[in-house]
mmCIF file of C-alpha atoms in Angstrom:
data_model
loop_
_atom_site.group_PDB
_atom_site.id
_atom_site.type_symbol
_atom_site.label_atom_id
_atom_site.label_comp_id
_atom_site.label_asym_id
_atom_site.label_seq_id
_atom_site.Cartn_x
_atom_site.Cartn_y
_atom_site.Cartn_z
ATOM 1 C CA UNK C 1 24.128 11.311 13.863
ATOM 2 C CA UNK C 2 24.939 14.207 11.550
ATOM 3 C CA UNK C 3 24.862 14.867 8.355
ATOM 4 C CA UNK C 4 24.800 17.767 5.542
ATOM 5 C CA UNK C 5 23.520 16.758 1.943
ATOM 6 C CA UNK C 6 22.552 18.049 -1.217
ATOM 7 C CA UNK C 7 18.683 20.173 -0.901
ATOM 8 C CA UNK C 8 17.229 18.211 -3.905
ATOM 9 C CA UNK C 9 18.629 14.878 -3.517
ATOM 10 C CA UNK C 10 17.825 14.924 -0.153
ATOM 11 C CA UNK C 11 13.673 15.674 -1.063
ATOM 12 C CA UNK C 12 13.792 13.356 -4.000
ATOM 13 C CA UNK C 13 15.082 10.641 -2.243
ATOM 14 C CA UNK C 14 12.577 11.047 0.936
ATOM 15 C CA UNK C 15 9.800 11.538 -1.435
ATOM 16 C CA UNK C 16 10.853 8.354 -3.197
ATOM 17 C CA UNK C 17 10.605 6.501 -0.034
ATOM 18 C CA UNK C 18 7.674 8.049 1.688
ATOM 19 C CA UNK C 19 5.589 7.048 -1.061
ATOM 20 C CA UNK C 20 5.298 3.542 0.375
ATOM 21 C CA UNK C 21 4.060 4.899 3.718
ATOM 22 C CA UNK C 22 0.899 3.674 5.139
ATOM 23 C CA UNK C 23 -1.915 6.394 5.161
ATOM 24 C CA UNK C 24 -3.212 4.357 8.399
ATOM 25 C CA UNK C 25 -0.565 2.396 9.643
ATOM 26 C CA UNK C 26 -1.390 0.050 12.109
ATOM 27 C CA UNK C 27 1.379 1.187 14.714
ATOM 28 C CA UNK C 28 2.816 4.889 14.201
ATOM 29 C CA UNK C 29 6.569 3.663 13.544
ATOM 30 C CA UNK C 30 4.955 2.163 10.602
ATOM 31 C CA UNK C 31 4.743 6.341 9.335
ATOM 32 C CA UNK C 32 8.766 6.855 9.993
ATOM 33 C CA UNK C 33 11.449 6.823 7.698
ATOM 34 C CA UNK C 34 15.115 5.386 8.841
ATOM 35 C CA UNK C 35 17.629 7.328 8.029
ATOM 36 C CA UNK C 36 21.165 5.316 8.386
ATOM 37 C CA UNK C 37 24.420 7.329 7.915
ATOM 38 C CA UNK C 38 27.563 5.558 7.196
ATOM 39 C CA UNK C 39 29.388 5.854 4.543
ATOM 40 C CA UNK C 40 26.517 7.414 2.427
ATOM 41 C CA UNK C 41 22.945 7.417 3.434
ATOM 42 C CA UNK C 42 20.181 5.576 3.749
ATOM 43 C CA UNK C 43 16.473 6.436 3.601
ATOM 44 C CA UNK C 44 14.420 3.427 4.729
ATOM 45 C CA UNK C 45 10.482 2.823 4.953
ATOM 46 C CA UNK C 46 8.721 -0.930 5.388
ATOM 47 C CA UNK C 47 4.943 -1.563 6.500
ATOM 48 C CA UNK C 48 5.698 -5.101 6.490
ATOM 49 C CA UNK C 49 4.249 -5.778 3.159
ATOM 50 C CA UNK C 50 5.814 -3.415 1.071
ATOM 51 C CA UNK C 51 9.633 -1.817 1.394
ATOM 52 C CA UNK C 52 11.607 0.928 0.032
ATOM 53 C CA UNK C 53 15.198 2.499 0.228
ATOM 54 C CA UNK C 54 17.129 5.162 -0.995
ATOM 55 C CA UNK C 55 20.395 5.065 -0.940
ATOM 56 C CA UNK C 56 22.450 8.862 -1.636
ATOM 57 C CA UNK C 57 25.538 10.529 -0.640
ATOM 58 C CA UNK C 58 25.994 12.820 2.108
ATOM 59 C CA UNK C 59 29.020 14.167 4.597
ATOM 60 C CA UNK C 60 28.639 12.439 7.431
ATOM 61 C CA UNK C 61 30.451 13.801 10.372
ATOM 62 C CA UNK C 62 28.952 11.413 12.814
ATOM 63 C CA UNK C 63 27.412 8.066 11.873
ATOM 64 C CA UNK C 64 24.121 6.958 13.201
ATOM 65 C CA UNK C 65 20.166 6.253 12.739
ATOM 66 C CA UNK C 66 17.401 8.224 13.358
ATOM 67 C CA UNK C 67 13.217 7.719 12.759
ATOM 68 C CA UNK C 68 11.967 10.593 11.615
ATOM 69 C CA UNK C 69 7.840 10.942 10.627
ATOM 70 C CA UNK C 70 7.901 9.945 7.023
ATOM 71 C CA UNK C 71 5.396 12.543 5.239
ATOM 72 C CA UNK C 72 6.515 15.461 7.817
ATOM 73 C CA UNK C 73 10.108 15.075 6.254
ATOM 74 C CA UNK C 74 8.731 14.780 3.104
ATOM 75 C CA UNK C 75 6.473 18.323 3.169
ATOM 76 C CA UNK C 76 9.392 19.799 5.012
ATOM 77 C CA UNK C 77 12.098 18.681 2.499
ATOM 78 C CA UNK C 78 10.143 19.751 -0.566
ATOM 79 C CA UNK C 79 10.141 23.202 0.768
ATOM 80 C CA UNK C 80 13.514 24.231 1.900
ATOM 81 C CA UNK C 81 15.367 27.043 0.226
ATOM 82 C CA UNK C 82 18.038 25.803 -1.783
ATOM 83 C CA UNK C 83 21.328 25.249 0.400
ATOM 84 C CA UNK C 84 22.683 22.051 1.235
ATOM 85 C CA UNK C 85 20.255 20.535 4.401
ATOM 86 C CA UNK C 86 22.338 19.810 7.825
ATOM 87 C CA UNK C 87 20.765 17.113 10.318
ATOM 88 C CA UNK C 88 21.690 16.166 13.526
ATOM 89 C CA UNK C 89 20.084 14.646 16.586
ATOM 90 C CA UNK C 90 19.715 15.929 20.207
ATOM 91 C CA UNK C 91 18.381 14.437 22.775
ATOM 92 C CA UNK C 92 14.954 12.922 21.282
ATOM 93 C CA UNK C 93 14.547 15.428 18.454
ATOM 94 C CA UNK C 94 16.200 15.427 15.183
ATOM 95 C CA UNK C 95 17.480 19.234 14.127
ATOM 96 C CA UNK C 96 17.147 19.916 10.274
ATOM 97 C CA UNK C 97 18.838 23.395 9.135
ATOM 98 C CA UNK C 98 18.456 24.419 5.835
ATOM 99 C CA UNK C 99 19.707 28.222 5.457
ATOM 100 C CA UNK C 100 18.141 30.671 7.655
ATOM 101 C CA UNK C 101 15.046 27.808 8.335
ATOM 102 C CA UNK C 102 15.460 25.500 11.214
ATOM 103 C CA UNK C 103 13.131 22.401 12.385
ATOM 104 C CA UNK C 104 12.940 20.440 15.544
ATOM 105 C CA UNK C 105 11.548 16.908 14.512
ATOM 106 C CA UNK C 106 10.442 14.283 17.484
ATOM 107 C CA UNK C 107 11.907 11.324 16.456
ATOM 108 C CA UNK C 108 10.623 7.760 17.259
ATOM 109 C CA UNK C 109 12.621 4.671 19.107
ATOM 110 C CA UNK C 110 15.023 3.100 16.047
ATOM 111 C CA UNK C 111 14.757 0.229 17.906
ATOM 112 C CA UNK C 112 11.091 -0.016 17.342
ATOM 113 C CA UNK C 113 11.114 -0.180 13.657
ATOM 114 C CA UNK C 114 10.840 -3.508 12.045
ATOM 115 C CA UNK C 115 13.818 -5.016 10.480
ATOM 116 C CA UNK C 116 14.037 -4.370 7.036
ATOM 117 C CA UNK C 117 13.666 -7.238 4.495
ATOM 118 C CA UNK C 118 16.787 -8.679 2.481
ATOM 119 C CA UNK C 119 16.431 -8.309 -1.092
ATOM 120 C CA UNK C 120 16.164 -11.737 -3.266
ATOM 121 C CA UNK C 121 18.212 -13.146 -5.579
ATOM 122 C CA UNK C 122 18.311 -11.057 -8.819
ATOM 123 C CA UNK C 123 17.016 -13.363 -11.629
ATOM 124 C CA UNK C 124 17.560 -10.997 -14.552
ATOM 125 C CA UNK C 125 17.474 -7.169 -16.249
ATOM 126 C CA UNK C 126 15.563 -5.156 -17.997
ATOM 127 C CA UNK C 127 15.656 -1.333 -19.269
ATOM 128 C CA UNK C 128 13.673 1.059 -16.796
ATOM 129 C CA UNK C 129 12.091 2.403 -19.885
ATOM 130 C CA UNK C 130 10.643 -0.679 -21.784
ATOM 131 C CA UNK C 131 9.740 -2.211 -18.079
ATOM 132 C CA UNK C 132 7.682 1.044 -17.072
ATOM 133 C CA UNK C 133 6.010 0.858 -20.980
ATOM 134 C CA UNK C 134 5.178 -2.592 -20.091
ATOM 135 C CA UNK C 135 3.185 -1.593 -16.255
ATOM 136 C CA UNK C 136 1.838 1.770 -17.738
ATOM 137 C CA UNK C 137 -0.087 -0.749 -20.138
ATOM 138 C CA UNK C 138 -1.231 -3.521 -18.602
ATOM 139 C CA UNK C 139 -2.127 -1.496 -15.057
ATOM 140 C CA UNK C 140 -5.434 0.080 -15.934
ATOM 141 C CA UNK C 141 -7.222 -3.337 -16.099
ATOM 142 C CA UNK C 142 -6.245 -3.984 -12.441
ATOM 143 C CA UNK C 143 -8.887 -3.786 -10.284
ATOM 144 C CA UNK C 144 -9.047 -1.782 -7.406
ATOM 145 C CA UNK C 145 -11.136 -4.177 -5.172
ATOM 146 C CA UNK C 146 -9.063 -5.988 -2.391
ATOM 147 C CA UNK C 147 -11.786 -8.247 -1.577
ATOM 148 C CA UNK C 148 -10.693 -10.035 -4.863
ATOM 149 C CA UNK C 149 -6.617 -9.790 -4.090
ATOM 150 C CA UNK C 150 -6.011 -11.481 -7.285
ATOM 151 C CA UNK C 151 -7.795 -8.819 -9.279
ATOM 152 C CA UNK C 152 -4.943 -6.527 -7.981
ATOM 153 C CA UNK C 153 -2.127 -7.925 -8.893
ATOM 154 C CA UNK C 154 0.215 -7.674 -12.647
ATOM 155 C CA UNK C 155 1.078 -11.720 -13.501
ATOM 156 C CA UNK C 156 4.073 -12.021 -13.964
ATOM 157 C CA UNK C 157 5.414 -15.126 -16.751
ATOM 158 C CA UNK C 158 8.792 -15.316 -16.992
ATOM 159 C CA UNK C 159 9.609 -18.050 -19.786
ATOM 160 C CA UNK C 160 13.627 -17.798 -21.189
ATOM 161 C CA UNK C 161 14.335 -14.193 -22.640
ATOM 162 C CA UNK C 162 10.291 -13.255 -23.091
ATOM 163 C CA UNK C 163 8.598 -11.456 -19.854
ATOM 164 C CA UNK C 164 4.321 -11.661 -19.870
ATOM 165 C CA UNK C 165 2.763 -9.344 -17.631
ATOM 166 C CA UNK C 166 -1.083 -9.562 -17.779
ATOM 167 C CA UNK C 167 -4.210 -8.323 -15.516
ATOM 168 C CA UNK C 168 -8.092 -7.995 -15.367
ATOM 169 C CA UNK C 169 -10.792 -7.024 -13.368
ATOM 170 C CA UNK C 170 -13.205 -9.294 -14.916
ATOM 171 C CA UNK C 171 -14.171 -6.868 -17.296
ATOM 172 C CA UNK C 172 -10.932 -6.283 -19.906
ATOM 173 C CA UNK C 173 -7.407 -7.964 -20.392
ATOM 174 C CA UNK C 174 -4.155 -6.696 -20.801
ATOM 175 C CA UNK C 175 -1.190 -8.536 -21.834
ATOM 176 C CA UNK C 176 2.399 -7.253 -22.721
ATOM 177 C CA UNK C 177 5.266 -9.301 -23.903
ATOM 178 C CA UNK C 178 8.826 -7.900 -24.196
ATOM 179 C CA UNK C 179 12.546 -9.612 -24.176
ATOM 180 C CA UNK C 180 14.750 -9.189 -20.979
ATOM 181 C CA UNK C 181 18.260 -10.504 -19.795
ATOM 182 C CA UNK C 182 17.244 -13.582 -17.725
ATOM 183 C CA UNK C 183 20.039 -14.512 -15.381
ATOM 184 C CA UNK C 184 19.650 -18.145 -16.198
ATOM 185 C CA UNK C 185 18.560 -18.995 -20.336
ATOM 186 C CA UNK C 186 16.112 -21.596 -18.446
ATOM 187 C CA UNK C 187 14.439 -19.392 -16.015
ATOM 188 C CA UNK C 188 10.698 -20.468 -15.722
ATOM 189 C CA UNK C 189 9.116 -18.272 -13.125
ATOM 190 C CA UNK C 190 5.432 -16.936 -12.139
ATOM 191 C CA UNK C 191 4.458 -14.617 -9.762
ATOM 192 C CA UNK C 192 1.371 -12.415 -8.680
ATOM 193 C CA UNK C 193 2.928 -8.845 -7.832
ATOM 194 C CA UNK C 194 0.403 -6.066 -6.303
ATOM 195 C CA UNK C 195 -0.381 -3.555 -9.777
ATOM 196 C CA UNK C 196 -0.148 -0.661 -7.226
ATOM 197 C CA UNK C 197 3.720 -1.045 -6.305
ATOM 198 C CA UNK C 198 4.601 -1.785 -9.960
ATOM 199 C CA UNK C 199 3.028 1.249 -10.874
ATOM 200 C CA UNK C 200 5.125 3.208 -8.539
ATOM 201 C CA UNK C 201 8.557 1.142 -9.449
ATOM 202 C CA UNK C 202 7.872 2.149 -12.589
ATOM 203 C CA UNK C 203 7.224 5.800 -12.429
ATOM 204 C CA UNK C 204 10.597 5.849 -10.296
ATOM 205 C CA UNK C 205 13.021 3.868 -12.084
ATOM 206 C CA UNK C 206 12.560 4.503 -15.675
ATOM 207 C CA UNK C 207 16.140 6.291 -15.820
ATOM 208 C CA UNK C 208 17.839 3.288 -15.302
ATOM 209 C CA UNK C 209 18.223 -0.518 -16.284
ATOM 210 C CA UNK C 210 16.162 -2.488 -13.374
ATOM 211 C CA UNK C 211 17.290 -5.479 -11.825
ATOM 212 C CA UNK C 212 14.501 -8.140 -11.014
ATOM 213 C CA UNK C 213 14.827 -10.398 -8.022
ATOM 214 C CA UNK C 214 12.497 -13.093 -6.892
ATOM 215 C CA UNK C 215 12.985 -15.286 -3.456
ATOM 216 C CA UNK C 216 10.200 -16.822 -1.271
ATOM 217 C CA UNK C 217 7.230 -14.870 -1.722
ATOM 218 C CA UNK C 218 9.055 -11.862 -2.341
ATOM 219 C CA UNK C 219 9.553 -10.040 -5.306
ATOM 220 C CA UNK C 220 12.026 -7.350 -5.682
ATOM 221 C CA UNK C 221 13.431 -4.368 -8.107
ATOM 222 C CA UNK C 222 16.291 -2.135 -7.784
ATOM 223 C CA UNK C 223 17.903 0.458 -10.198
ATOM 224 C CA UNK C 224 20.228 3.357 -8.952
ATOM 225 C CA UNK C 225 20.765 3.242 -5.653
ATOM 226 C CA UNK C 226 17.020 2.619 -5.031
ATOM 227 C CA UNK C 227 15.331 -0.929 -4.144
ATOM 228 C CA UNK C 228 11.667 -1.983 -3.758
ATOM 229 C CA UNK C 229 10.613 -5.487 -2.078
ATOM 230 C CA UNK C 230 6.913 -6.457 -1.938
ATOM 231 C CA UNK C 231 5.038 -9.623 -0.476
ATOM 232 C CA UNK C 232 3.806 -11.546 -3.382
ATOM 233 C CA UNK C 233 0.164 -12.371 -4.057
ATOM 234 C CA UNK C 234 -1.390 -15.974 -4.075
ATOM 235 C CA UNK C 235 -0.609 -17.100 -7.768
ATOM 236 C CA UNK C 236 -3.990 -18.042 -8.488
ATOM 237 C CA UNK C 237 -4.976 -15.866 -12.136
ATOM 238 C CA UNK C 238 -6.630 -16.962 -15.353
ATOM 239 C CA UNK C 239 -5.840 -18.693 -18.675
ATOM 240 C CA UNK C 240 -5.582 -15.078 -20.188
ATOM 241 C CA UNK C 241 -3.285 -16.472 -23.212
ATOM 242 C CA UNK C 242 -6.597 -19.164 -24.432
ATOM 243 C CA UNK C 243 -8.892 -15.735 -24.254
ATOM 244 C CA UNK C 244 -6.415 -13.604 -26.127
ATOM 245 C CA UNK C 245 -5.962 -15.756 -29.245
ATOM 246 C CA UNK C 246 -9.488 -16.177 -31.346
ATOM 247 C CA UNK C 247 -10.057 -16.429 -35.319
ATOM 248 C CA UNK C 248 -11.446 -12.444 -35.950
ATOM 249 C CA UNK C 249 -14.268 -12.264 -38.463
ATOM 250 C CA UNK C 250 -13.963 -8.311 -38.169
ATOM 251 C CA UNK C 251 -10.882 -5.959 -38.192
ATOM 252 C CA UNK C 252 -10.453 -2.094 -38.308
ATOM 253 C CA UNK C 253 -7.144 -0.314 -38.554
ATOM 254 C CA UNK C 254 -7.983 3.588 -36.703
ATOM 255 C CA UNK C 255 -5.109 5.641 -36.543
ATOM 256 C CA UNK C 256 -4.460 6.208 -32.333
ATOM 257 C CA UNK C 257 -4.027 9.511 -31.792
ATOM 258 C CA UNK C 258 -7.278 10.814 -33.798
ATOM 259 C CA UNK C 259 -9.098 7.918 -32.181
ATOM 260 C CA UNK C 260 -8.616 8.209 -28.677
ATOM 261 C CA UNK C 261 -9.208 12.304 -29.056
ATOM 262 C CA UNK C 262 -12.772 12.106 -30.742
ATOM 263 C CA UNK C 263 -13.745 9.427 -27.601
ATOM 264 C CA UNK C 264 -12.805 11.688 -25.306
ATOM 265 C CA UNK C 265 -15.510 14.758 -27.005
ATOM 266 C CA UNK C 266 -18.073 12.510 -27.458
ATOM 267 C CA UNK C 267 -18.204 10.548 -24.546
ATOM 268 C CA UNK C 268 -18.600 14.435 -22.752
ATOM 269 C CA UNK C 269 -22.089 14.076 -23.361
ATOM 270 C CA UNK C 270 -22.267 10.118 -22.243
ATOM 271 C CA UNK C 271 -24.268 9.856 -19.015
ATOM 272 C CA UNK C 272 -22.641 7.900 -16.205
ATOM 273 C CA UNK C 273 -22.199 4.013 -17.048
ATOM 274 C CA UNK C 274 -23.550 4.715 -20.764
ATOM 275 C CA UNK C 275 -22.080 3.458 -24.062
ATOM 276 C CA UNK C 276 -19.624 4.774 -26.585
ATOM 277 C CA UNK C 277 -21.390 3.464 -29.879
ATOM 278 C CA UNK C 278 -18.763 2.644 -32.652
ATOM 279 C CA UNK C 279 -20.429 1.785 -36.341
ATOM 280 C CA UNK C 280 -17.493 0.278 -38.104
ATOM 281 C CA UNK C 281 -18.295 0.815 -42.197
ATOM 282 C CA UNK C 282 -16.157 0.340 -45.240
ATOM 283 C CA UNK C 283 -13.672 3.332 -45.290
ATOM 284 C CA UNK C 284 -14.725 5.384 -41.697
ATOM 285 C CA UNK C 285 -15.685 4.629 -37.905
ATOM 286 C CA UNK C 286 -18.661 6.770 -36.820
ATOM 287 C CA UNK C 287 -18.398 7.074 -33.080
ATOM 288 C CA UNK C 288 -21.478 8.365 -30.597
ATOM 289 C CA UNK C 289 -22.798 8.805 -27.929
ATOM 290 C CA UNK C 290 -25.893 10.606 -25.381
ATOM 291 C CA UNK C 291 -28.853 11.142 -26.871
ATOM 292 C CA UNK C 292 -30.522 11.236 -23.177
ATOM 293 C CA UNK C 293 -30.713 14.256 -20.848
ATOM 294 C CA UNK C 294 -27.244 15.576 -21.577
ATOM 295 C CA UNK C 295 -27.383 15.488 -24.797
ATOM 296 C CA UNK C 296 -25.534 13.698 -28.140
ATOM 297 C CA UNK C 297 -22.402 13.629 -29.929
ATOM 298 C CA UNK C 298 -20.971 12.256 -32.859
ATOM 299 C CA UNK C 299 -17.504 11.943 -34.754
ATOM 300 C CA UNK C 300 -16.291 10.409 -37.613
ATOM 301 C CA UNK C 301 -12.921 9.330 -38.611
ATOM 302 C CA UNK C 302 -11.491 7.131 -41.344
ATOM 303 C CA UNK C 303 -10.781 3.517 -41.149
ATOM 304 C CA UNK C 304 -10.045 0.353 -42.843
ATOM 305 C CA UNK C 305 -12.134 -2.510 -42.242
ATOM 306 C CA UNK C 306 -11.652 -5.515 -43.044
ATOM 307 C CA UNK C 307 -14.881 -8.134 -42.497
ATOM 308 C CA UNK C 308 -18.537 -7.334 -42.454
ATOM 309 C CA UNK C 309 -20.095 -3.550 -41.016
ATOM 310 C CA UNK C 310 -20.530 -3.968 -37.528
ATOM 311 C CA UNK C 311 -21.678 -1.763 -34.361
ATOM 312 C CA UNK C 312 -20.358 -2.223 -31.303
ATOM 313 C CA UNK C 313 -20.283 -0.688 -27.832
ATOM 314 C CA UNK C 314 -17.787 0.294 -25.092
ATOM 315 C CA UNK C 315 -17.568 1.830 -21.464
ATOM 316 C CA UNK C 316 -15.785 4.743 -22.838
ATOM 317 C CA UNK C 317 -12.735 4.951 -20.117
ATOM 318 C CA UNK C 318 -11.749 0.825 -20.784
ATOM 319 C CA UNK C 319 -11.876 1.925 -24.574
ATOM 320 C CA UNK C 320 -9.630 4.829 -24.172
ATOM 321 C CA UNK C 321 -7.347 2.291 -21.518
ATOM 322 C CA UNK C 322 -7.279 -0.115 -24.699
ATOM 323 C CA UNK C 323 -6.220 2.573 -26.966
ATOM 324 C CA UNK C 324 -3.613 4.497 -24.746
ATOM 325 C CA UNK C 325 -1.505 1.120 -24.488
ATOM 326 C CA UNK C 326 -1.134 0.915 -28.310
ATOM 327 C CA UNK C 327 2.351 1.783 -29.195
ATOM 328 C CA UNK C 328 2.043 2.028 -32.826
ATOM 329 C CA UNK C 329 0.633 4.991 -35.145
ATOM 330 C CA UNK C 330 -2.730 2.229 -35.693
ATOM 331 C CA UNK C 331 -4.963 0.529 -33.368
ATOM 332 C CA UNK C 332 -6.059 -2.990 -34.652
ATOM 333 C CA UNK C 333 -9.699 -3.531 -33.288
ATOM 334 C CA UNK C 334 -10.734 -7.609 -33.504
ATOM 335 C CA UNK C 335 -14.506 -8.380 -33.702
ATOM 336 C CA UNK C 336 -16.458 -10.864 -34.428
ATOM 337 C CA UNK C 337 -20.338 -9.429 -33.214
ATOM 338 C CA UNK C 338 -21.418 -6.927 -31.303
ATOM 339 C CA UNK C 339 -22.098 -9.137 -28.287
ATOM 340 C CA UNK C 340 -18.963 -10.610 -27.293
ATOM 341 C CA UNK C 341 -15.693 -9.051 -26.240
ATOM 342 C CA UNK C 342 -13.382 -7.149 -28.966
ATOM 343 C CA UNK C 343 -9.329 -7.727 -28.890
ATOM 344 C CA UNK C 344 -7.446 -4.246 -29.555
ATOM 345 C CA UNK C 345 -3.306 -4.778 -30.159
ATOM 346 C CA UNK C 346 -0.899 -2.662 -31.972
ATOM 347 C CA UNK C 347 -0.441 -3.089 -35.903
ATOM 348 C CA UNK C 348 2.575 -5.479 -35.980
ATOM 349 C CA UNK C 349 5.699 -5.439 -38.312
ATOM 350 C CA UNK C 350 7.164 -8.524 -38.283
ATOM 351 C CA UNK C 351 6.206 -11.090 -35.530
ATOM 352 C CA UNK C 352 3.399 -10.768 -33.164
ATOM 353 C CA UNK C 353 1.832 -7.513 -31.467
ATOM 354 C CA UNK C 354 3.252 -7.109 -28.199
ATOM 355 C CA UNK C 355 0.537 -5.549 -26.685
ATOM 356 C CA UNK C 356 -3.070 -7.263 -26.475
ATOM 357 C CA UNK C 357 -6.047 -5.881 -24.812
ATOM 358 C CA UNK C 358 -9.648 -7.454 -24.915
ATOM 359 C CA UNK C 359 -12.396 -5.023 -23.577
ATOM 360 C CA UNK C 360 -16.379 -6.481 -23.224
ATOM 361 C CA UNK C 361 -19.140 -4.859 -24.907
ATOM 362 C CA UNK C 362 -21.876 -3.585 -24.071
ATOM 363 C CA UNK C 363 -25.445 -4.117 -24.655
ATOM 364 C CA UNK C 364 -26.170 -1.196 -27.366
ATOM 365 C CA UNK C 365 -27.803 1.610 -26.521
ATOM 366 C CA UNK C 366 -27.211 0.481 -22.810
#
C-alpha cells in the first residue's frame, strides 16, 4: 500500500475512528485501525460491539490494507507539521513521512482483524444538528453503571414522523421529541442504543443530515463519509411517558440563563451530596445552600409562580442537567410538594414542550 493525503483530514479522520477503541481490549488487534486504500480511503476500527469508519480521499499509488495501532496513529497524526502525510508499507512496518519527520509503525496481521459489520437498512433522516440537540439532552440522566445495562442506554421510539429518545438512572428522566423523515410513514420501531456511542455520533456528525439504520440488533448512523454501528441493548426500559404527564398544582417560569448561573455560585459552598434549597414565592425564587462547615450562600432571582409558595430541594448537578436541556429563554418548573419529584420542560408556543425532564427531591435540609 501507499498513499499521500491531506495532514488534517488525515488526523481528523483517525481521531474520528480511534475514538471507539477499547482502552483494554481483550486481544491487541482490537487497538488497530484498518486502513483500506482503493479508490479513496478507509479508516476502520470494530471491538465487536461497537464500529466506526471513515471514509476520505487520498492518492493512492498502490492499493492495499494495513493495521496500524489505533491511538499511536492518532498522537502521531495530530502532531505532524503541516504537509500532505505519505504512507507506505515495508516489510512488517508501515512508513509515515510527513515533511522532514519520518515514523516506522509495526503493523499487526490484517488478516487477524475481525470482519467489519454491514450497516442496516436505513429507516429514515434527520438533521445532524436537531439529532445531536436531542442526545446532548436526554444523555446526562444515563447512568454510568453497567451492572444495570438498561440504565445506559437512550430509548429510542420511533412512531411515524415523531422520534422519542428518553433515559434515567433511577433518579431523573429525560425525554425529547422531535420530527424526522421516516423512510416508511408507518415505521413503528424501538430500540435500546448504549447513551455513550450516541453521545459520540453526535458530537461527530452534527455538520451533516444523519441517516438512521436499524437491522437485527444493530443500530446504525452515517453522515459524510462516516458510519457508526453498535450492538443494541435488551429493550427492557420504563413507562417514562405515564411518569412524565401529571396534573401540576405548582408552576414557576425562571428565566434559564440567570437560573442555571446563580446554582452554580451557590451550590460552591454545598458540601458533597447536600441540597440546593429553592423557596418558590410570589414574584422571586430564593435559592441556597451550606450552612455547614463550608459555609452558606444565597441568590435570588425573579419568577412567576403560579400555585401555592413552596420549598423544594435538588442535588445541584441533576438540577443544572434539567436546566441546561431547556431550549427556550424560560424554564417551566412543575410541583406539586416538596416530597415528590418536580417536571422541568421548556415554555411552549404552540403544541407541547419538546423537552421534559423530571428530577427527585430531596429531603430538605438533607
Amino acid at each position: 500500500m501507499k498513499i499521500r493525503v491531506n495532514r488534517d483530514v488525515l488526523a481528523d479522520a483517525v481521531a474520528w475512528a480511534a475514538r471507539v477503541l477499547p482502552s483494554r481490549p481483550v486481544m491487541p488487534v482490537l487497538s488497530g485501525l484498518l486502513l483500506e486504500a482503493g479508490e479513496e480511503l478507509s479508516l476502520s476500527a470494530f471491538d465487536y460491539d461497537v464500529s466506526a469508519q471513515a471514509r476520505i480521499e487520498a492518492e493512492v499509488s498502490e492499493p492495499g490494507g494495513v493495521l496500524i495501532p489505533g491511538r499511536l496513529l492518532a498522537e502521531i497524526s495530530r502532531s505532524l507539521p503541516g504537509d500532505d502525510v505519505e504512507i507506505f508499507t515495508e516489510g512488517a512496518e508501515a512508513v509515515l513521512t510527513c515533511g522532514s519527520a519520518e515514523f516506522g509503525l509495526v503493523t499487526m496481521p490484517v488478516e487477524d482483524f475481525p470482519t467489519m459489520p454491514t450497516m442496516p437498512p436505513s429507516i429514515g433522516a434527520i438533521g445532524g444538528g436537531v439529532f445531536a440537540s436531542a442526545v446532548g439532552q436526554v444523555a446526562p440522566a444515563s447512568s454510568r453503571d453497567d451492572t444495570l445495562p438498561m440504565l445506559t442506554g437512550i430509548r429510542v421510539d420511533i412512531d411515524g414522523e415523531t422520534v422519542t429518545m428518553a433515559a434515567t438512572d433511577r433518579y431523573r428522566i429525560a425525554a425529547r421529541e422531535f420530527a424526522w423523515r421516516p423512510a416508511r410513514p408507518d415505521l413503528a420501531i424501538s430500540a435500546m442504543v448504549p447513551a455513550r456511542v450516541l453521545v459520540e455520533v453526535a458530537k461527530s456528525l452534527r455538520g451533516g443530515e444523519v441517516e438512521i439504520a436499524m437491522g437485527d440488533g444493530v443500530a446504525g448512523f452515517e453522515s459524510v463519509g462516516r458510519s457508526t454501528t453498535v450492538r443494541l441493548l435488551d429493550e427492557q426500559f420504563i413507562d417514562y411517558r405515564t411518569r412524565l404527564t401529571s396534573d401540576w398544582s405548582i408552576r414557576a417560569d425562571v428565566r434559564v440563563g440567570p437560573f442555571v448561573e446563580a446554582i452554580k455560585r451557590v451550590a460552591l459552598v454545598a458540601e458533597r451530596n447536600t441540597a440546593i434549597r429553592l423557596s418558590f414565592t410570589q414574584g422571586q425564587v430564593t435559592i441556597q445552600a451550606g450552612g455547614g462547615d463550608i459555609g452558606r450562600g444565597t441568590e435570588v432571582l425573579d419568577c412567576e409562580l403560579r400555585g401555592d409558595d413552596i420549598q423544594i430541594a435538588f442535588q445541584s448537578q441533576f438540577l443544572i442537567d434539567g436546566l441546561t436541556g431547556i431550549e427556550s429563554e424560560l424554564a417551566r418548573i412543575n410541583m406539586e410538594s416538596p416530597s415528590r419529584p418536580a417536571l422541568i420542560q421548556d415554555v411552549p408556543g404552540d403544541g407541547e414542550p419538546a423537552f421534559r425532564y423530571l428530577v427527585m427531591s430531596l429531603r430538605l435540609g438533607g
